[in-house]
Short mmCIF file of C-alpha atoms in Angstrom, two decimals:
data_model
loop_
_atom_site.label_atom_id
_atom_site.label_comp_id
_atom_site.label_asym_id
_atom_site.label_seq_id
_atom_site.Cartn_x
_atom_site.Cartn_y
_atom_site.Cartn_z
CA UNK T 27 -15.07 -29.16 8.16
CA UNK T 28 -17.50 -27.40 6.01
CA UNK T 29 -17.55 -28.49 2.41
CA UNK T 30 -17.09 -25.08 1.32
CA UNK T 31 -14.43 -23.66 3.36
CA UNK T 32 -10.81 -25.19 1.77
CA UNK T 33 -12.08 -24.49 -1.79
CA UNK T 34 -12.67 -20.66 -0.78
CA UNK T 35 -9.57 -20.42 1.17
CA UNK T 36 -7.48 -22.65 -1.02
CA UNK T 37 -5.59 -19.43 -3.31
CA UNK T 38 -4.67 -17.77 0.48
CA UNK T 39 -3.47 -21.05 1.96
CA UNK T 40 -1.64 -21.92 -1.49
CA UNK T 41 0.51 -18.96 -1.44
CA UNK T 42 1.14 -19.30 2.01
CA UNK T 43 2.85 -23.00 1.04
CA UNK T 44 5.07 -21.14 -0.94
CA UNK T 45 6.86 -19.54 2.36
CA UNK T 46 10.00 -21.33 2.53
CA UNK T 47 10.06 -23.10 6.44
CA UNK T 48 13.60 -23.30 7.24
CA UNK T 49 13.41 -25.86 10.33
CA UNK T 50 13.73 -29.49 10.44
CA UNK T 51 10.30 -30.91 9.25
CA UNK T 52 10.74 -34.04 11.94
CA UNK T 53 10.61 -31.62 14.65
CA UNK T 54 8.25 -29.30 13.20
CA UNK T 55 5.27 -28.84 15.65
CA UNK T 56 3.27 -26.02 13.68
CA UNK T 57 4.06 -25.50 10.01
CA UNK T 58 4.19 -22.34 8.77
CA UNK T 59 0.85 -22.35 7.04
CA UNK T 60 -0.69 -22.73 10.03
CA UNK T 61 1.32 -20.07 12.21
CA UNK T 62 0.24 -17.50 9.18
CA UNK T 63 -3.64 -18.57 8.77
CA UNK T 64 -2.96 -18.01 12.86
CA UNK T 65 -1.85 -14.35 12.48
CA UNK T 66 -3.32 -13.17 9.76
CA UNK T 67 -7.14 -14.55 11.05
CA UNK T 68 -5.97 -12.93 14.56
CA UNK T 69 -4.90 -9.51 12.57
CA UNK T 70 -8.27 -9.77 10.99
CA UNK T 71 -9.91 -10.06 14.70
CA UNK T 72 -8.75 -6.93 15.95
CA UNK T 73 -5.87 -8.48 17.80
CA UNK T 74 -2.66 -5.32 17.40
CA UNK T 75 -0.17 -8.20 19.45
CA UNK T 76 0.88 -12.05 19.79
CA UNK T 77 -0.61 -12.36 23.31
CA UNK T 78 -3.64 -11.38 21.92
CA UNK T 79 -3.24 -13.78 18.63
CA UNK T 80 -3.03 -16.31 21.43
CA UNK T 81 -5.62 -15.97 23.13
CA UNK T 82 -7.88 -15.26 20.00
CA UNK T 83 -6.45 -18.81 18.68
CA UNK T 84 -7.14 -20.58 21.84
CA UNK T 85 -10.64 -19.23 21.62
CA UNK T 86 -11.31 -20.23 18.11
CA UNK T 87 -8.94 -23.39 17.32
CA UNK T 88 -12.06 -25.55 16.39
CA UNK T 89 -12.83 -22.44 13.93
CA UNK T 90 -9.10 -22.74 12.43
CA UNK T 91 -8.99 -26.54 12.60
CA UNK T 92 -11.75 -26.04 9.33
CA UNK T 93 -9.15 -24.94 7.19
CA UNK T 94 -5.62 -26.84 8.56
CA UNK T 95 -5.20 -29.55 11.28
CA UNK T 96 -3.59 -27.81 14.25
CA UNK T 97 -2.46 -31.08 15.87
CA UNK T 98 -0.47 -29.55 18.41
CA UNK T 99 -2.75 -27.15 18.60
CA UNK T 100 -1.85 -23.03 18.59
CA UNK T 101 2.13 -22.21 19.27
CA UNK T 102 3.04 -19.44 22.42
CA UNK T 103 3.63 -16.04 21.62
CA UNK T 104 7.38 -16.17 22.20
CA UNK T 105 7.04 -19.18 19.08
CA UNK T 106 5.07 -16.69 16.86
CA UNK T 107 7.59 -14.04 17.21
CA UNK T 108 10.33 -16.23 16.33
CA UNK T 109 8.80 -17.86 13.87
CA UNK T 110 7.67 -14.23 12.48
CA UNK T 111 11.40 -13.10 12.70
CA UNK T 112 12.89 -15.96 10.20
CA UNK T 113 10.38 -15.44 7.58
CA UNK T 114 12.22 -14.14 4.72
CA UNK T 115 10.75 -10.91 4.14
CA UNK T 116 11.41 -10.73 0.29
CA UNK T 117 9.50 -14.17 0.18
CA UNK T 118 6.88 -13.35 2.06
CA UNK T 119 6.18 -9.69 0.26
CA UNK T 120 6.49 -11.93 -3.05
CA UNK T 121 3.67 -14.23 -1.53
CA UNK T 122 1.72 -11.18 -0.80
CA UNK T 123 2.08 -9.53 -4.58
CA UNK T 124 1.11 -12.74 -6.24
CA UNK T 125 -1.85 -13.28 -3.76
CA UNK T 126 -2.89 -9.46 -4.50
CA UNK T 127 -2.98 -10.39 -7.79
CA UNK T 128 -5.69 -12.49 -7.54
CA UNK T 129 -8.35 -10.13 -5.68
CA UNK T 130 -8.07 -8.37 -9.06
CA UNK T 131 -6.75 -10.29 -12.12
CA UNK T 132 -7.09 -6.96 -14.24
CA UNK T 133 -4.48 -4.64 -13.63
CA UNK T 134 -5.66 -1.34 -12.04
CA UNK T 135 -6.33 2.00 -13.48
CA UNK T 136 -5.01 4.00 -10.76
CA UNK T 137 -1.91 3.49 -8.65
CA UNK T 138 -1.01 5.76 -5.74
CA UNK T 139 2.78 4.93 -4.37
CA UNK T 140 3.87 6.42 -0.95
CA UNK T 141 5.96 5.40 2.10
CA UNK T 142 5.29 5.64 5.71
CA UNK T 143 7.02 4.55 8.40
CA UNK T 144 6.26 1.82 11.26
CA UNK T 145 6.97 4.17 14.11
CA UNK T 146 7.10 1.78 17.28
CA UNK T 147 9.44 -0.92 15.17
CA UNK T 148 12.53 1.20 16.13
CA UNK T 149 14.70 -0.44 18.70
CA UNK T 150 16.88 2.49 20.47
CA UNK T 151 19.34 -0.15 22.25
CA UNK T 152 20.37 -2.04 19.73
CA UNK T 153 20.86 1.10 17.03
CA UNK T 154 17.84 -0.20 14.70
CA UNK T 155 15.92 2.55 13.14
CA UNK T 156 11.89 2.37 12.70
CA UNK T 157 11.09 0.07 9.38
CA UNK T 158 9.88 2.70 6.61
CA UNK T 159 7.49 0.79 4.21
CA UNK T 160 7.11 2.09 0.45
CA UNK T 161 3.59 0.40 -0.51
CA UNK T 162 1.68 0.39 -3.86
CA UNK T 163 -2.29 1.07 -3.53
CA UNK T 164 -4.87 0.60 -5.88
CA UNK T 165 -6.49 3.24 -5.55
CA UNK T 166 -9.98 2.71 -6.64
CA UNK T 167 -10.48 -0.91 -5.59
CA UNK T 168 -8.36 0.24 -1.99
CA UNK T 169 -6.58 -2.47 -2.23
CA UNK T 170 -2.76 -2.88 -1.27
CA UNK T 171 -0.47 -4.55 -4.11
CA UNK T 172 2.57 -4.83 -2.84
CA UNK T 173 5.71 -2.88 -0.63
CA UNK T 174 9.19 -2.95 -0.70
CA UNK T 175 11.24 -2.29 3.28
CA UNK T 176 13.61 0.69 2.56
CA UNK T 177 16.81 -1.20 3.33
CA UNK T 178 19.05 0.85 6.28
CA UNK T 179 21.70 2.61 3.89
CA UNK T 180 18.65 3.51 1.23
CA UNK T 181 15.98 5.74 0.62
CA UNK T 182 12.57 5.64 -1.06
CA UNK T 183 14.43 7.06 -4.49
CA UNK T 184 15.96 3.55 -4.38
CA UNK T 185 13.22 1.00 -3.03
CA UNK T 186 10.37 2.26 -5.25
CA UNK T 187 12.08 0.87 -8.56
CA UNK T 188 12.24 -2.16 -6.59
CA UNK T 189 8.63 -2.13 -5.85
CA UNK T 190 7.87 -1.42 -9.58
CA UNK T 191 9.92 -4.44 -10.54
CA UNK T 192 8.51 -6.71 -8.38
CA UNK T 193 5.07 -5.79 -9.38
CA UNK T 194 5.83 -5.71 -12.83
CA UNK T 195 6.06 -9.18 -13.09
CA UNK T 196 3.55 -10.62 -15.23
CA UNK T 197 2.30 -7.37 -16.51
CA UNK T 198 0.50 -6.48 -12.96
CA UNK T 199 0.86 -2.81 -13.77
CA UNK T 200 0.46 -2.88 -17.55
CA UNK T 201 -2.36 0.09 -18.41
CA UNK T 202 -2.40 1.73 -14.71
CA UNK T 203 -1.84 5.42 -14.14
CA UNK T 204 1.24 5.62 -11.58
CA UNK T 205 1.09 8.31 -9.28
CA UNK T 206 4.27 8.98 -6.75
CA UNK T 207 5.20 12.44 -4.79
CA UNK T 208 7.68 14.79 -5.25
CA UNK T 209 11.00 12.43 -3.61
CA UNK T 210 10.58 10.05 -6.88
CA UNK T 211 10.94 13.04 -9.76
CA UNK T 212 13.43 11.67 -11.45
CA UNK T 213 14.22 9.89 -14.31
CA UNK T 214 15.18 6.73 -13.19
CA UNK T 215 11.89 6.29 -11.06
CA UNK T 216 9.54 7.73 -14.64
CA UNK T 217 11.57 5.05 -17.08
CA UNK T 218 10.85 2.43 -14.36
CA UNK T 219 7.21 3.00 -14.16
CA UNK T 220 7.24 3.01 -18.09
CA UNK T 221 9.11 -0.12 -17.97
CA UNK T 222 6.69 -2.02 -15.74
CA UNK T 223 3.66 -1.06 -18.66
CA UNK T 224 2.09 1.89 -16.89
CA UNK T 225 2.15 5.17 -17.78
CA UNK T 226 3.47 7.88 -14.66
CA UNK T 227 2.10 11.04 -13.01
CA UNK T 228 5.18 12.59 -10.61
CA UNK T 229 4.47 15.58 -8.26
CA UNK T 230 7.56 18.29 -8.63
CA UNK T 231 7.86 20.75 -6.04
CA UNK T 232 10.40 23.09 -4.24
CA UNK T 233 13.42 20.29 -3.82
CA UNK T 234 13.55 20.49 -7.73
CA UNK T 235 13.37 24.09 -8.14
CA UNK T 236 15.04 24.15 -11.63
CA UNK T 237 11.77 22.20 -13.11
CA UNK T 238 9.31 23.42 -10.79
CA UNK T 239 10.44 27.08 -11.80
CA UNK T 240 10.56 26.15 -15.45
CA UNK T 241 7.05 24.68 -15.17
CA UNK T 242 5.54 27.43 -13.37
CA UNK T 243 6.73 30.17 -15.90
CA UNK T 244 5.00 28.32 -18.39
CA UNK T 245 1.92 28.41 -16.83
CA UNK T 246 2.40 31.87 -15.95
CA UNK T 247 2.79 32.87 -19.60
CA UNK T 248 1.01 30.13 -21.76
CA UNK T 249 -1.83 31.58 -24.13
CA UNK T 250 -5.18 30.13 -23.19
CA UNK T 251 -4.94 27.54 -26.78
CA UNK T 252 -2.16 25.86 -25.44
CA UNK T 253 -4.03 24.87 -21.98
CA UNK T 254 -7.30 23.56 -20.77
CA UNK T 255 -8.22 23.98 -16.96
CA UNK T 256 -11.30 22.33 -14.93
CA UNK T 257 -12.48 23.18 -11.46
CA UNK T 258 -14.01 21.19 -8.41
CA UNK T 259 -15.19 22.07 -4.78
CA UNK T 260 -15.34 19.89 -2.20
CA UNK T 261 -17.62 20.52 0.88
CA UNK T 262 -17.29 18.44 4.12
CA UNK T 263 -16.61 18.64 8.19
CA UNK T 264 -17.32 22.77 7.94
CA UNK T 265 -14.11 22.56 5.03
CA UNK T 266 -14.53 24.36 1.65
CA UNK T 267 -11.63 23.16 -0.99
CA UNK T 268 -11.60 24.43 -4.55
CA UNK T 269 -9.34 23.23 -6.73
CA UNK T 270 -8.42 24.59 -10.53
CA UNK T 271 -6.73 22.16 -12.64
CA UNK T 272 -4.94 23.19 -16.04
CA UNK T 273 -3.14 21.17 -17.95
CA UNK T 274 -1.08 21.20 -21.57
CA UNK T 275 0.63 18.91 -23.52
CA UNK T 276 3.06 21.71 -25.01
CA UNK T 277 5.83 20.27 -23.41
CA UNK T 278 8.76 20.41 -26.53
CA UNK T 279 10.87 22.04 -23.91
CA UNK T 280 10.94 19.74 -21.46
CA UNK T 281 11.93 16.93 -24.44
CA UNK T 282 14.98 15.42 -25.83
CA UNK T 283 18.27 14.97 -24.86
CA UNK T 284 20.55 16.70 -22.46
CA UNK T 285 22.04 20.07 -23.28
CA UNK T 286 23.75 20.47 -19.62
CA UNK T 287 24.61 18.73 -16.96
CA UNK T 288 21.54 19.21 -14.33
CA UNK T 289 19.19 19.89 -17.17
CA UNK T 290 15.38 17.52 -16.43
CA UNK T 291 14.27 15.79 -18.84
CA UNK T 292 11.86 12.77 -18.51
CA UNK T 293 11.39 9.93 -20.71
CA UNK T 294 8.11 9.80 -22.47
CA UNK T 295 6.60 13.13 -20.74
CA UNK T 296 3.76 13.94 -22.32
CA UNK T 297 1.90 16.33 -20.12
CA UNK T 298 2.28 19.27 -17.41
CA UNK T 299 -0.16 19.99 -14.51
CA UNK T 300 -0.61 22.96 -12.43
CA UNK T 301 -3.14 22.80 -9.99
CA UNK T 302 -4.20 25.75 -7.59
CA UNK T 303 -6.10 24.96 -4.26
CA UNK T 304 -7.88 27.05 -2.34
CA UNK T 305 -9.03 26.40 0.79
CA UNK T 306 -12.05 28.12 3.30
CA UNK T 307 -12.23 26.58 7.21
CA UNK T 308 -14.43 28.56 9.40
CA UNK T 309 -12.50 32.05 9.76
CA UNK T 310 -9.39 30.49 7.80
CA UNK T 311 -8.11 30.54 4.25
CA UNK T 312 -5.26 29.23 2.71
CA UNK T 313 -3.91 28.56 -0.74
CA UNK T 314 -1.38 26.28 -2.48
CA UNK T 315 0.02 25.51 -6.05
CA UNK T 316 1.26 21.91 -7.09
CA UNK T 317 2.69 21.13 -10.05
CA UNK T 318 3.15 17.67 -11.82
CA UNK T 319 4.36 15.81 -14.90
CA UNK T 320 3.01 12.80 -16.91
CA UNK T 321 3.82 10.19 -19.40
CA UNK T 322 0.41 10.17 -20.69
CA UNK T 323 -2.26 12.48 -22.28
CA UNK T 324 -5.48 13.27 -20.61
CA UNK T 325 -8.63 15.67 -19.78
CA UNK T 326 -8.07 18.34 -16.68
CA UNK T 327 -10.80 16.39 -15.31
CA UNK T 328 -9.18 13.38 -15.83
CA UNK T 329 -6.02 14.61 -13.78
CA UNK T 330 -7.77 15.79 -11.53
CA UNK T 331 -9.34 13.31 -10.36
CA UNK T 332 -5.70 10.94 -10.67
CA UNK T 333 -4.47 13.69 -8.26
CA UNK T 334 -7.14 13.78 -5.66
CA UNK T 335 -6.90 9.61 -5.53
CA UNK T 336 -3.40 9.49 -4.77
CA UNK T 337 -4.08 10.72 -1.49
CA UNK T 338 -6.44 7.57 -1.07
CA UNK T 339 -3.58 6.00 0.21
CA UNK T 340 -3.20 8.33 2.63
CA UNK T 341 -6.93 8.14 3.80
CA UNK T 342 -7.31 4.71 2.94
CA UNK T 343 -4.17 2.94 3.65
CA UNK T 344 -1.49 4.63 6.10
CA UNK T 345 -4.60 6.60 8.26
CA UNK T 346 -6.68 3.45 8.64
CA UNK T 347 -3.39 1.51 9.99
CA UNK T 348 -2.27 3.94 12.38
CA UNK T 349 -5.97 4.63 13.73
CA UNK T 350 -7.43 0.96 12.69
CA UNK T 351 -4.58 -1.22 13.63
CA UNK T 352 -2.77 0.12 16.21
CA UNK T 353 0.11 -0.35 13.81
CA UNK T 354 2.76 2.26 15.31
CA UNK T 355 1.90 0.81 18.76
CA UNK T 356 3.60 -2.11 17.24
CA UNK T 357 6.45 -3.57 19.75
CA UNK T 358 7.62 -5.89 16.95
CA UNK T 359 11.31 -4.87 16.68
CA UNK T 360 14.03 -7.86 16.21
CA UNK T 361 14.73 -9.96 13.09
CA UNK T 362 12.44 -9.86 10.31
CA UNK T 363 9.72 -9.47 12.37
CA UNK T 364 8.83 -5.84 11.94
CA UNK T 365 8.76 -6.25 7.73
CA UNK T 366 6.77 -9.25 7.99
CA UNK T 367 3.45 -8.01 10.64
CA UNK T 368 3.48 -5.21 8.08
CA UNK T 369 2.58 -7.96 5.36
CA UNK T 370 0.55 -9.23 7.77
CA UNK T 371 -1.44 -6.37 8.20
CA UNK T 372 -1.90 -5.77 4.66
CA UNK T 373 -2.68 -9.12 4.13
CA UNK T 374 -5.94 -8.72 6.91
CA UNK T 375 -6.34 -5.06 5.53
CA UNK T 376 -7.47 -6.32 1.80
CA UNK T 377 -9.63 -9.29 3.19
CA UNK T 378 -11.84 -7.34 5.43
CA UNK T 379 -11.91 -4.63 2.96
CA UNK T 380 -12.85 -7.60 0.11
CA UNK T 381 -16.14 -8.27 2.07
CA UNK T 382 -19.05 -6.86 0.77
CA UNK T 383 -20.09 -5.08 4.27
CA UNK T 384 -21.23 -1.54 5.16
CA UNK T 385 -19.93 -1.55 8.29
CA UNK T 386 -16.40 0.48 9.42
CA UNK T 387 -13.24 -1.43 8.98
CA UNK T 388 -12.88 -1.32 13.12
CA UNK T 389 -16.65 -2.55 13.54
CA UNK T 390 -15.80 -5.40 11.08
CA UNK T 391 -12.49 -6.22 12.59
CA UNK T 392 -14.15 -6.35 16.36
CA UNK T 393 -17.37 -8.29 14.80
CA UNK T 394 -14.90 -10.87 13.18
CA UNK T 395 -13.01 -11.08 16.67
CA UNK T 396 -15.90 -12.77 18.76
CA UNK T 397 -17.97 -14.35 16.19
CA UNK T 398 -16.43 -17.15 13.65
CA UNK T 399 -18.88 -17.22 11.40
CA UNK T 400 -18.30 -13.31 10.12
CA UNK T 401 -14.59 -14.91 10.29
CA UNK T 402 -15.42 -16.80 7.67
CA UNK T 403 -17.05 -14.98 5.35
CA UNK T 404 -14.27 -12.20 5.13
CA UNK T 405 -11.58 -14.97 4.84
CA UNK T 406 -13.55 -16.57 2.01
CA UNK T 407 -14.30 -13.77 0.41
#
């Protein structure tokens, strides 16, 4: 074993310990550690299945046995899956919050929370519908921090107060900028995000009209002292995108207690947002106002660029596992097993993203596939 591999890898393997393995321990033939070095290490080698994490483990078991002892050397697929389907998924996101943690002690300026849903985990036979995964993304650092399943009978208004909770703990959140679309404008979701230390920024659009219209006739009307407005253009892939940003903190209105039943107010809001978009592509043009709210004070250009980084998770996140890792191919559809490869793929996602390389995430992943020694520099990391 090199001298320098357990200390590097000792935080991952540590918070993999913490997994609660529910079998008898005298007939154990791969602890759980090992199954989830295993699977996250195949993940990270461009494997998208458990044949494939198989065969990359056969291939590479001296490479693994560095880091744990694989005495019985690498379990079958069929034992993966099984394995992967007890895991308690609650657990196991836990594991992978407090291991986030460490890849960035501080906790991050900017916060981008959005849902997306794991398209080939739906099993038609038995009634199941696809697992929908609400996931917290640091947006400048592009790291994941945590997710929360949507449980059957719930919806994202529901599981993202969970999510805040959970990564509240230990002031994770305390200082960040929260930024959620328009299904979490609501009270409940901005006093959650102001309970968990951060401040919010919630998109409102047409399913609250009665804000959104109140909002926009402000804008419409408000004398140039009570605003201040920045604009950018982006240029890229023959697209032209200019944006306006004005913003105002004249938001008495909006304040205070209820009057009437239905009437929005928002605890804490300290700032409105309109932004206009325009948009040139080749013979096209469109255009598009948005409209937000905010618990804290700041520039136009400071909003504006909170606004254009929530769709890093987007770009970053949901685009580079559906194109990157295969991940609504996914067959994983019984048990726990759909929640927990989603872990598992954000667990791979943040190492190879932690290495210092200028290479795409797929060339990394496929690099880190057929040559150990890459391996072991993203995994130590």
């Amino acid at each position: 074993m090199f001298e320098d591999d357990r200390p590097r890898l000792r935080v991952l393997l540590d918070h993999f310990s913490l997994v609660e393995d529910e079998r008898e321990q005298w007939r154990v033939a791969h602890p759980l550690p090992e199954v989830l070095l295993l699977v996250v290490c195949g993940t990270i080698g461009a494997c998208d299945d458990f044949d494939e994490v198989v065969e990359w483990g056969e291939d590479n078991l001296a490479f693994l046995r560095r880091f744990l002892p694989y005495h019985h050397g690498i379990p079958g697929s069929r034992w993966l899956r099984i394995l992967l389907n007890r895991i308690d998924p609650d657990l196991f996101s836990n594991c992978f919050i407090s291991w986030a943690a460490t890849l960035r002690p501080d906790a991050p300026a900017l916060v981008a929370i959005d849902g997306k849903t794991s398209r080939g985990s739906h099993d038609r036979a038995n009634g199941r519908a696809a697992l929908h995964l609400v996931s917290a993304f640091a947006t400048r650092e592009r790291l994941v921090l945590g997710q929360e399943a949507v449980a059957t009978t719930s919806c994202e208004q529901d599981t993202i107060p969970l999510l805040l909770e959970r990564l509240a703990e230990k002031d994770r959140l305390k200082g960040a900028l929260v930024t959620i679309d328009a299904i979490a404008c609501n009270a409940k979701t901005a006093q959650a995000v102001l309970d968990a230390g951060a401040d919010y920024l919630l998109a409102a659009k047409a399913n609250q009209p009665g804000l959104m219209g109140e909002i926009e006739r402000f804008f419409a009307d408000a004398p140039a002292n009570l605003t201040s407005t920045v604009t950018e253009v982006d240029k890229g892939h023959g697209r032209v995108e200019e944006r306006r940003v004005t913003v105002s903190t004249q938001i008495d209105w909006l304040s205070g207690d209820r009057r009437f039943p239905g009437e929005y107010r928002f605890p804490s809001i300290a700032t409105i947002v309109k932004v206009q978009a325009q948009v040139y592509e080749k013979s096209r043009q469109s255009s598009q106002v948005r409209f937000y709210i905010s618990s804290r004070s700041m520039t136009a250009l400071q909003f504006a660029e909170a606004i254009r980084g929530h769709w890093a998770i987007e770009n970053s996140l949901h685009w580079v596992l559906d194109v990157t890792f295969n991940e609504d191919a996914a067959r994983s559809r019984t048990g726990h097993g759909p929640a927990n490869m989603a872990v598992v793929r954000h667990f791979a996602i943040n190492m190879v993203r932690s290495h210092n390389d200028k290479r795409s995430i797929k060339l990394r992943r496929n690099k880190a596939g057929r040559n150990p020694q890459y391996m072991a520099e993203i995994i130590r990391a």
